[in-house]
Amino acid sequence: MASLSFSSSLYTTSQIQRLSSLPLKPQHLRKKSIPAVQSKIREIFMPALSSTMTEGKIVSWVKSEGDVLSKGESVVVVESDKADMDVETFYDGILAAIVVNEGETAPVGAPIGLVAETEDEIADAKAKAQSKSQSPAVPASSAPTPAPKTETPAPPPPSPVAAPADGPRKTVATPYAKKLAKQHKVDINKVIGTGPFGRITPEDVEKAAGIVPAKSPAPAAATTPAPSVAAAAPGKAPAAAALPEIPGATVVPFTTMQAAVSKNMVESLTVPTFRVGYPISTDALDALYEKVKKKGVTMTALLAKAAAMALIQHPVVNSTCKDGKSFTYNSNINIAVAVAINGGLITPVLQDADKLDLYLLSQKWKELVEKARAKQLQPQEYNSGTFTLSNLGMFGVDRFDAILPPGQGAIMAVGASKPTVVADADGFFSVKNKMQVNVTADHRIIYGADLSAFLQTFSKIIENPDSLTM
């Protein structure tokens, strides 16, 4: 299991200072004096295990309260957004108190435990831990206070409803209402207006003439929508959340990894993307795979190697746009490959895929998959990708579109290779294996011509794969 050391802060109270040599007044001396208490209680912080991690979950405490700790020893296992990692200590001491228990989460930088230097300080550490565990409850109790405030302003809006009582005393009509009254021979002075301040509306005239249109109920409520709409405005947010519950449904909260995937997918929607599809013949690639799979080479390694070789010739597809104002050309070609694991999705990265031979690349890929399924990947092994490959062909999926990961310029979605009837230049038909490749790209830095040229190069490598084994 991966490991990481945490940083800690030192809390040492001041000792009685000898100030007799300083020309201070007695009152100054009293302010500076503090009872002599010497203690060293260090906090174990929630570490940042990746650049995207904002909080961590305690999987398990390797040590229990009262256990003696040695420098470099694992203390706790923390679940980040992508992996579980052992956290080691930099100091010798005693695990005096556990602030965050197993299964609970804490933001990065928050104290999760306290380490005392001696047994005499354990009681102080436990008291400090209790105060820290109670402090998060303070904002929770203050949260309900705004709720009553929102209820008290609600009653005043209905008061404007009484305003129309003054209105009917005036005989005011709209021009179109007067025209209708003349047309239907209705005495305008005898019509009771339902508009603002008693204004006579066309609907009022039609009603007086005995014509009842389908829209007639709407004007009758014309005076009441003002307060009701005002009251509905703040209720829009709860209305969106108040979806009908399905009987028997079970709500399961996201795991840390699922929450990270959700956050990244929503973030990716802010990037303007476009998609280009390309059919590629795979007869030669299938033949090569049959030869090299006996040596441990996987189809994923073949596709990753082909993509890396194509990216060498088209560096713009390997670039990223981080600020919306410039290109970032990556000097390394790191192919991230999407892998489904229990409870989530992760993208182990084949770093410098263009510089590794096919067999070494396959060996590296197997190691990454094993570490990913054991949740032991180091951050640089899953967050350093410059181009992503997603292959669902092994499941028989013939084509699909992939969502662009944040911080990358393009992602390739590879479908299954299937027999396809094709016609040659002379009009003769034949059957060839073809796979559909769809690439989603950031349109701010990669254009249609760039992506088309890249796919043409990738297609040539797949259809003539001898270069993959060189």
PDB file of N, CA, C and O in Angstrom, residues 113-144:
ATOM      1  N   GLY A 113      -5.726  13.647  14.445  1.00  0.00           N
ATOM      2  CA  GLY A 113      -5.222  12.969  15.628  1.00  0.00           C
ATOM      3  C   GLY A 113      -4.198  13.835  16.335  1.00  0.00           C
ATOM      4  O   GLY A 113      -3.685  14.810  15.773  1.00  0.00           O
ATOM      5  N   LEU A 114      -3.897  13.477  17.585  1.00  0.00           N
ATOM      6  CA  LEU A 114      -2.928  14.223  18.382  1.00  0.00           C
ATOM      7  C   LEU A 114      -1.869  13.276  18.919  1.00  0.00           C
ATOM      8  O   LEU A 114      -2.188  12.169  19.381  1.00  0.00           O
ATOM      9  N   VAL A 115      -0.620  13.719  18.856  1.00  0.00           N
ATOM     10  CA  VAL A 115       0.511  12.922  19.330  1.00  0.00           C
ATOM     11  C   VAL A 115       1.153  13.641  20.508  1.00  0.00           C
ATOM     12  O   VAL A 115       1.513  14.824  20.405  1.00  0.00           O
ATOM     13  N   ALA A 116       1.284  12.949  21.611  1.00  0.00           N
ATOM     14  CA  ALA A 116       1.925  13.507  22.799  1.00  0.00           C
ATOM     15  C   ALA A 116       3.344  12.977  22.899  1.00  0.00           C
ATOM     16  O   ALA A 116       3.640  11.856  22.469  1.00  0.00           O
ATOM     17  N   GLU A 117       4.209  13.792  23.510  1.00  0.00           N
ATOM     18  CA  GLU A 117       5.608  13.388  23.645  1.00  0.00           C
ATOM     19  C   GLU A 117       5.804  12.451  24.839  1.00  0.00           C
ATOM     20  O   GLU A 117       6.612  11.533  24.790  1.00  0.00           O
ATOM     21  N   THR A 118       5.044  12.686  25.908  1.00  0.00           N
ATOM     22  CA  THR A 118       5.136  11.845  27.101  1.00  0.00           C
ATOM     23  C   THR A 118       3.740  11.473  27.584  1.00  0.00           C
ATOM     24  O   THR A 118       2.729  12.057  27.158  1.00  0.00           O
ATOM     25  N   GLU A 119       3.673  10.531  28.524  1.00  0.00           N
ATOM     26  CA  GLU A 119       2.388  10.093  29.060  1.00  0.00           C
ATOM     27  C   GLU A 119       1.704  11.190  29.864  1.00  0.00           C
ATOM     28  O   GLU A 119       0.474  11.218  29.962  1.00  0.00           O
ATOM     29  N   ASP A 120       2.497  12.099  30.429  1.00  0.00           N
ATOM     30  CA  ASP A 120       1.921  13.171  31.232  1.00  0.00           C
ATOM     31  C   ASP A 120       1.059  14.117  30.409  1.00  0.00           C
ATOM     32  O   ASP A 120       0.203  14.831  30.963  1.00  0.00           O
ATOM     33  N   GLU A 121       1.286  14.164  29.095  1.00  0.00           N
ATOM     34  CA  GLU A 121       0.569  15.105  28.228  1.00  0.00           C
ATOM     35  C   GLU A 121      -0.669  14.486  27.582  1.00  0.00           C
ATOM     36  O   GLU A 121      -1.385  15.146  26.836  1.00  0.00           O
ATOM     37  N   ILE A 122      -0.915  13.203  27.837  1.00  0.00           N
ATOM     38  CA  ILE A 122      -2.047  12.528  27.190  1.00  0.00           C
ATOM     39  C   ILE A 122      -3.367  13.155  27.616  1.00  0.00           C
ATOM     40  O   ILE A 122      -4.274  13.371  26.797  1.00  0.00           O
ATOM     41  N   ALA A 123      -3.480  13.480  28.912  1.00  0.00           N
ATOM     42  CA  ALA A 123      -4.734  14.078  29.393  1.00  0.00           C
ATOM     43  C   ALA A 123      -5.001  15.413  28.718  1.00  0.00           C
ATOM     44  O   ALA A 123      -6.140  15.704  28.304  1.00  0.00           O
ATOM     45  N   ASP A 124      -3.945  16.242  28.584  1.00  0.00           N
ATOM     46  CA  ASP A 124      -4.113  17.524  27.892  1.00  0.00           C
ATOM     47  C   ASP A 124      -4.507  17.316  26.440  1.00  0.00           C
ATOM     48  O   ASP A 124      -5.331  18.051  25.894  1.00  0.00           O
ATOM     49  N   ALA A 125      -3.902  16.318  25.799  1.00  0.00           N
ATOM     50  CA  ALA A 125      -4.216  16.040  24.397  1.00  0.00           C
ATOM     51  C   ALA A 125      -5.661  15.599  24.231  1.00  0.00           C
ATOM     52  O   ALA A 125      -6.352  16.001  23.293  1.00  0.00           O
ATOM     53  N   LYS A 126      -6.151  14.759  25.169  1.00  0.00           N
ATOM     54  CA  LYS A 126      -7.542  14.296  25.085  1.00  0.00           C
ATOM     55  C   LYS A 126      -8.509  15.465  25.270  1.00  0.00           C
ATOM     56  O   LYS A 126      -9.546  15.542  24.598  1.00  0.00           O
ATOM     57  N   ALA A 127      -8.151  16.389  26.169  1.00  0.00           N
ATOM     58  CA  ALA A 127      -9.015  17.560  26.365  1.00  0.00           C
ATOM     59  C   ALA A 127      -9.043  18.423  25.116  1.00  0.00           C
ATOM     60  O   ALA A 127     -10.092  18.946  24.710  1.00  0.00           O
ATOM     61  N   LYS A 128      -7.878  18.567  24.494  1.00  0.00           N
ATOM     62  CA  LYS A 128      -7.807  19.355  23.261  1.00  0.00           C
ATOM     63  C   LYS A 128      -8.578  18.668  22.134  1.00  0.00           C
ATOM     64  O   LYS A 128      -9.261  19.319  21.342  1.00  0.00           O
ATOM     65  N   ALA A 129      -8.489  17.334  22.070  1.00  0.00           N
ATOM     66  CA  ALA A 129      -9.230  16.587  21.043  1.00  0.00           C
ATOM     67  C   ALA A 129     -10.727  16.726  21.233  1.00  0.00           C
ATOM     68  O   ALA A 129     -11.487  16.846  20.266  1.00  0.00           O
ATOM     69  N   GLN A 130     -11.172  16.729  22.488  1.00  0.00           N
ATOM     70  CA  GLN A 130     -12.600  16.877  22.756  1.00  0.00           C
ATOM     71  C   GLN A 130     -13.104  18.246  22.331  1.00  0.00           C
ATOM     72  O   GLN A 130     -14.190  18.383  21.766  1.00  0.00           O
ATOM     73  N   SER A 131     -12.282  19.273  22.571  1.00  0.00           N
ATOM     74  CA  SER A 131     -12.679  20.621  22.149  1.00  0.00           C
ATOM     75  C   SER A 131     -12.733  20.743  20.643  1.00  0.00           C
ATOM     76  O   SER A 131     -13.572  21.424  20.079  1.00  0.00           O
ATOM     77  N   LYS A 132     -11.825  20.048  19.949  1.00  0.00           N
ATOM     78  CA  LYS A 132     -11.819  20.092  18.484  1.00  0.00           C
ATOM     79  C   LYS A 132     -12.994  19.336  17.904  1.00  0.00           C
ATOM     80  O   LYS A 132     -13.576  19.732  16.903  1.00  0.00           O
ATOM     81  N   SER A 133     -13.361  18.226  18.544  1.00  0.00           N
ATOM     82  CA  SER A 133     -14.503  17.460  18.032  1.00  0.00           C
ATOM     83  C   SER A 133     -15.814  18.181  18.258  1.00  0.00           C
ATOM     84  O   SER A 133     -16.780  17.997  17.535  1.00  0.00           O
ATOM     85  N   GLN A 134     -15.866  19.041  19.297  1.00  0.00           N
ATOM     86  CA  GLN A 134     -17.088  19.793  19.564  1.00  0.00           C
ATOM     87  C   GLN A 134     -17.191  21.040  18.712  1.00  0.00           C
ATOM     88  O   GLN A 134     -18.274  21.525  18.433  1.00  0.00           O
ATOM     89  N   SER A 135     -16.075  21.570  18.242  1.00  0.00           N
ATOM     90  CA  SER A 135     -16.088  22.816  17.476  1.00  0.00           C
ATOM     91  C   SER A 135     -16.854  22.725  16.177  1.00  0.00           C
ATOM     92  O   SER A 135     -17.554  23.655  15.808  1.00  0.00           O
ATOM     93  N   PRO A 136     -16.794  21.591  15.418  1.00  0.00           N
ATOM     94  CA  PRO A 136     -17.593  21.540  14.191  1.00  0.00           C
ATOM     95  C   PRO A 136     -19.086  21.632  14.445  1.00  0.00           C
ATOM     96  O   PRO A 136     -19.841  21.988  13.564  1.00  0.00           O
ATOM     97  N   ALA A 137     -19.540  21.272  15.679  1.00  0.00           N
ATOM     98  CA  ALA A 137     -20.982  21.313  15.940  1.00  0.00           C
ATOM     99  C   ALA A 137     -21.489  22.734  16.091  1.00  0.00           C
ATOM    100  O   ALA A 137     -22.675  22.989  15.997  1.00  0.00           O
ATOM    101  N   VAL A 138     -20.583  23.690  16.345  1.00  0.00           N
ATOM    102  CA  VAL A 138     -21.008  25.073  16.545  1.00  0.00           C
ATOM    103  C   VAL A 138     -21.637  25.661  15.305  1.00  0.00           C
ATOM    104  O   VAL A 138     -22.726  26.200  15.342  1.00  0.00           O
ATOM    105  N   PRO A 139     -20.994  25.555  14.115  1.00  0.00           N
ATOM    106  CA  PRO A 139     -21.657  26.103  12.941  1.00  0.00           C
ATOM    107  C   PRO A 139     -22.950  25.400  12.610  1.00  0.00           C
ATOM    108  O   PRO A 139     -23.852  25.978  12.053  1.00  0.00           O
ATOM    109  N   ALA A 140     -23.053  24.095  12.968  1.00  0.00           N
ATOM    110  CA  ALA A 140     -24.292  23.372  12.659  1.00  0.00           C
ATOM    111  C   ALA A 140     -25.457  23.932  13.445  1.00  0.00           C
ATOM    112  O   ALA A 140     -26.563  24.044  12.943  1.00  0.00           O
ATOM    113  N   SER A 141     -25.197  24.316  14.742  1.00  0.00           N
ATOM    114  CA  SER A 141     -26.281  24.847  15.548  1.00  0.00           C
ATOM    115  C   SER A 141     -26.685  26.240  15.126  1.00  0.00           C
ATOM    116  O   SER A 141     -27.807  26.654  15.304  1.00  0.00           O
ATOM    117  N   SER A 142     -25.725  26.978  14.575  1.00  0.00           N
ATOM    118  CA  SER A 142     -26.049  28.327  14.126  1.00  0.00           C
ATOM    119  C   SER A 142     -26.757  28.333  12.785  1.00  0.00           C
ATOM    120  O   SER A 142     -27.352  29.311  12.398  1.00  0.00           O
ATOM    121  N   ALA A 143     -26.714  27.190  12.085  1.00  0.00           N
ATOM    122  CA  ALA A 143     -27.326  27.137  10.762  1.00  0.00           C
ATOM    123  C   ALA A 143     -28.839  27.303  10.796  1.00  0.00           C
ATOM    124  O   ALA A 143     -29.405  27.991   9.970  1.00  0.00           O
ATOM    125  N   PRO A 144     -29.531  26.658  11.779  1.00  0.00           N
ATOM    126  CA  PRO A 144     -30.997  26.790  11.770  1.00  0.00           C
ATOM    127  C   PRO A 144     -31.509  28.190  12.040  1.00  0.00           C
ATOM    128  O   PRO A 144     -32.646  28.474  11.763  1.00  0.00           O
TER     129      PRO A 144
END
